XYZ file of C-alpha atoms in Angstrom:
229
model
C 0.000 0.000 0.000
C 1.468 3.043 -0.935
C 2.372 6.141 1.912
C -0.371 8.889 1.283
C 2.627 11.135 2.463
C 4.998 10.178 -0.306
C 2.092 10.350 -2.472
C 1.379 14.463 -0.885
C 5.052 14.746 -1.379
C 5.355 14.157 -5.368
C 2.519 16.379 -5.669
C 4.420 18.907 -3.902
C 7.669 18.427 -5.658
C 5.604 18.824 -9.054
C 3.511 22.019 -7.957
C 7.673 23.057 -6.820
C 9.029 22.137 -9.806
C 5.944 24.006 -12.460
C 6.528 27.025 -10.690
C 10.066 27.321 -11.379
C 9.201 26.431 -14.820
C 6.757 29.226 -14.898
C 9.235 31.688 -13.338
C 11.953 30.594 -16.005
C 9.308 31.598 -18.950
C 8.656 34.986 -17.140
C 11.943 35.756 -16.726
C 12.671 34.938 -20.589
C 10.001 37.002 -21.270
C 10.938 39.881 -19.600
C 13.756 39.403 -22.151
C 12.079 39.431 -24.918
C 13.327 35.632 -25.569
C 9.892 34.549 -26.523
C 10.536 30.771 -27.527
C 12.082 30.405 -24.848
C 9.243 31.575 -22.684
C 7.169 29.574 -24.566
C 9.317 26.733 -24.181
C 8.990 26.918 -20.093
C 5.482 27.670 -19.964
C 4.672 25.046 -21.999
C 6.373 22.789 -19.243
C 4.618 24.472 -16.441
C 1.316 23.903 -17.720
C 1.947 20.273 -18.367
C 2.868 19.817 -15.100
C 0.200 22.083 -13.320
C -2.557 19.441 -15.809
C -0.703 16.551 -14.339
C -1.304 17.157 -10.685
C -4.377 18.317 -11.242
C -3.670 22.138 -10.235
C -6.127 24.371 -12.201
C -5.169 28.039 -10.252
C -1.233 27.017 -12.255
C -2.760 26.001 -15.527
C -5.015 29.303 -16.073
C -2.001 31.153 -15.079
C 0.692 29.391 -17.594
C -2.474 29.453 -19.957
C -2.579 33.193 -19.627
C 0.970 33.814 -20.139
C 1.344 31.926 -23.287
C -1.728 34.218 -24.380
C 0.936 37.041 -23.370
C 3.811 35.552 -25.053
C 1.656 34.897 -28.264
C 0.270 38.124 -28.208
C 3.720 40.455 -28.079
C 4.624 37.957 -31.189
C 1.715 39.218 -32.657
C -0.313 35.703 -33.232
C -3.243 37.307 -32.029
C -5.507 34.704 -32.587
C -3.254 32.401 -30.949
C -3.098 34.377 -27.945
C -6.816 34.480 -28.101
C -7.339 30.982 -27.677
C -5.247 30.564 -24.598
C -6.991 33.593 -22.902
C -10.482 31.560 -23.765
C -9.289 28.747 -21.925
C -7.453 30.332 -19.373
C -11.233 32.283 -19.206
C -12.807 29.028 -18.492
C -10.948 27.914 -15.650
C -11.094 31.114 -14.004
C -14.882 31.352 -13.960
C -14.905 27.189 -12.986
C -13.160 27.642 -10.436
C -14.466 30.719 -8.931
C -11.596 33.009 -9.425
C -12.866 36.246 -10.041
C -9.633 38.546 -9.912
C -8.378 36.145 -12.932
C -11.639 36.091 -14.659
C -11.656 39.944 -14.749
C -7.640 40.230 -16.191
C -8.562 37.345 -18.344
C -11.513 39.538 -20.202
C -9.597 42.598 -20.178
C -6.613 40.493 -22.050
C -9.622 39.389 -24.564
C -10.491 43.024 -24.709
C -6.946 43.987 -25.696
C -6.343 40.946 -28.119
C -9.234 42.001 -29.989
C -8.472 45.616 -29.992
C -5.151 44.938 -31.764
C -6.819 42.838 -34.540
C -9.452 46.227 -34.541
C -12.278 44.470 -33.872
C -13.326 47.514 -31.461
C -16.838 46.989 -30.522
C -15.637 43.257 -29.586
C -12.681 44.787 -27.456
C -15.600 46.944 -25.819
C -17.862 43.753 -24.717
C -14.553 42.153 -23.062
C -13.726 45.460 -21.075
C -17.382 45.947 -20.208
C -17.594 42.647 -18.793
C -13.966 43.098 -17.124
C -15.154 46.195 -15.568
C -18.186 44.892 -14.113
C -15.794 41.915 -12.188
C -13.425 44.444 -10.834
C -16.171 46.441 -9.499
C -17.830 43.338 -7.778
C -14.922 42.607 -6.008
C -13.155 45.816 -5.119
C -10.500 45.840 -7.613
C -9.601 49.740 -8.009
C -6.475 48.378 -9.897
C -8.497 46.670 -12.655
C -11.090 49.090 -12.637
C -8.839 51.727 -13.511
C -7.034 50.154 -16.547
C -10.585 48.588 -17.783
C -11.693 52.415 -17.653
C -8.512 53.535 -19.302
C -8.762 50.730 -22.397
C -12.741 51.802 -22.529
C -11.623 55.487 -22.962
C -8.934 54.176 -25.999
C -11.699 52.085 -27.698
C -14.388 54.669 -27.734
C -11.652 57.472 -29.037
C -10.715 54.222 -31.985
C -14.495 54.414 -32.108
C -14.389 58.207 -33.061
C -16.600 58.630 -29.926
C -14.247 61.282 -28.441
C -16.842 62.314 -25.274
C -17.457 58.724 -24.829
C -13.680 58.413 -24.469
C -12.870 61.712 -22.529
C -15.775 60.275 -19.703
C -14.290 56.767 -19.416
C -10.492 58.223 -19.024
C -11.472 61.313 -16.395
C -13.026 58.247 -14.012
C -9.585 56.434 -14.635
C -7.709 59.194 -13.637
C -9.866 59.423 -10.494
C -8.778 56.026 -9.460
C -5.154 56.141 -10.841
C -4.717 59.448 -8.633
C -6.683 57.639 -5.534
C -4.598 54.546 -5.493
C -1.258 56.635 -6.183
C -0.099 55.406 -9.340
C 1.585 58.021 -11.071
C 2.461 56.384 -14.175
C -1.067 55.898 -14.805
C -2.256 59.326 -14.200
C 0.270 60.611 -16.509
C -0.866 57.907 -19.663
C -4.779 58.934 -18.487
C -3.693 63.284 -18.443
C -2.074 62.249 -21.984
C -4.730 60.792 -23.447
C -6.861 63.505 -22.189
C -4.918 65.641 -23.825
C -5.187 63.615 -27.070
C -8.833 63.640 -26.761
C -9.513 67.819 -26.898
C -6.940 68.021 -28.941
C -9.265 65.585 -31.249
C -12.340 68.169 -30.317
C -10.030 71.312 -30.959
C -9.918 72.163 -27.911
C -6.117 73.551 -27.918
C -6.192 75.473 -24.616
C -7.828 72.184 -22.431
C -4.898 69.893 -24.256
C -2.281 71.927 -23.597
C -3.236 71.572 -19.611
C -3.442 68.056 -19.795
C -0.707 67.443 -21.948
C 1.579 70.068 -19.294
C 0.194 68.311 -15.889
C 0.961 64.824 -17.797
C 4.125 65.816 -18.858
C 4.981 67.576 -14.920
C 4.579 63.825 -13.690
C 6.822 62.012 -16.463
C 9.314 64.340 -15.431
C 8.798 63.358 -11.964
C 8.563 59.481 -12.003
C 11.360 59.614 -15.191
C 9.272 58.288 -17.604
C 11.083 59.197 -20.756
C 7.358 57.799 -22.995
C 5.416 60.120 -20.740
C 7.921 62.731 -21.389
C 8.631 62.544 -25.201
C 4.927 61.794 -25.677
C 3.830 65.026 -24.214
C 6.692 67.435 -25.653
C 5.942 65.683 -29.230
C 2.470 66.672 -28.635
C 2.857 70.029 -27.391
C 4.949 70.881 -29.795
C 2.804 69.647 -32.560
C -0.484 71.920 -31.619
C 1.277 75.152 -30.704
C 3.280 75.075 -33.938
């Protein structure tokens, strides 16, 4: 008869050894070796369907999507975010199940299917909200704003990226407020409104100076200089 500990032990040792995995593709992400990443996650998520571990397999699921996605195999990436989707909501994960519709928002965004992108934040947003996620709520506020301005629908945009910049100032995240004042800024500029953004392009560009943001920074001064020439 086997030991149940031995038995609690190999699972261990597996769950050990597919996060390592997992933290070997993130790490080969990070730079920018993407078949390499691949390569690792692949292993993790082999493992984490082994033992059974669903919370690992969404997660490696979700990173291929990632991986796939920055390659630009869009409809690749798409399919692991479905699936990685599916064990989120079956297992009751809601955090997941909102970044997992927001990363189907985005995925369909850059194949400009923008109305499709929409229905994925929408449903993101409404998850965040449910469970207190001002983090998610913010960036699912911020991508609504950049679909609706896609969309043309500049007022749409301007009311979906002032509520994210409520949130990005609440929770302190500078880097945020200073992509939300930017795109703001991009917005009137859109309306021709040239006085309302130069103010948000000059309050975004105050905090990319601050934080050291050098896209916050050359984003604004390109912009600046563009509608006051």
């Amino acid at each position: 008869m086997k030991n149940p500990l031995d038995f609690q032990k190999k699972i261990e040792d597996k769950t050990k050894t597919s996060n390592i995995f997992g933290a070997f593709g993130m790490a080969y992400s990070h730079l920018a070796q993407a078949e390499k990443a691949i390569e690792y996650y692949e292993k993790a998520l082999v493992i984490s369907r082994e033992i059974g571990d669903w919370k690992g397999e969404g997660t490696h699921l979700e990173n291929l999507g990632l991986v796939y996605s920055h390659l630009g195999q869009v409809e690749k990436a798409i399919e692991f975010y479905e699936k990685a989707l599916v064990i989120a909501s079956e297992i009751g994960g809601r955090r997941g199940e909102g970044v997992r519709l927001g990363d189907l928002g985005n995925a369909y965004s850059d194949q400009g299917k923008v109305e499709k992108a929409i229905e994925y934040y929408e449903k993101a947003l409404v998850v965040s909200r449910d469970i207190g996620d001002r983090r998610g709520e913010e960036a699912h506020l911020g991508n609504l704003g950049n679909a609706y301005f896609n969309l043309g629908q500049v007022e749409k945009a301007i009311e979906y990226h002032e509520k994210a910049l409520v949130i990005a100032r609440e929770i302190g995240s500078q880097r945020n407020e200073g992509a939300h004042l930017g795109n703001l800024g991009n917005a009137y500029s859109d309306l021709g409104q040239v006085e309302k953004a130069i103010e948000y392009y000059e309050l975004a560009l105050v905090i990319g100076k601050e934080i050291k943001d050098p896209r916050i920074i050359n984003f604004c001064e390109k912009n600046l200089k563009s509608i006051k020439s």
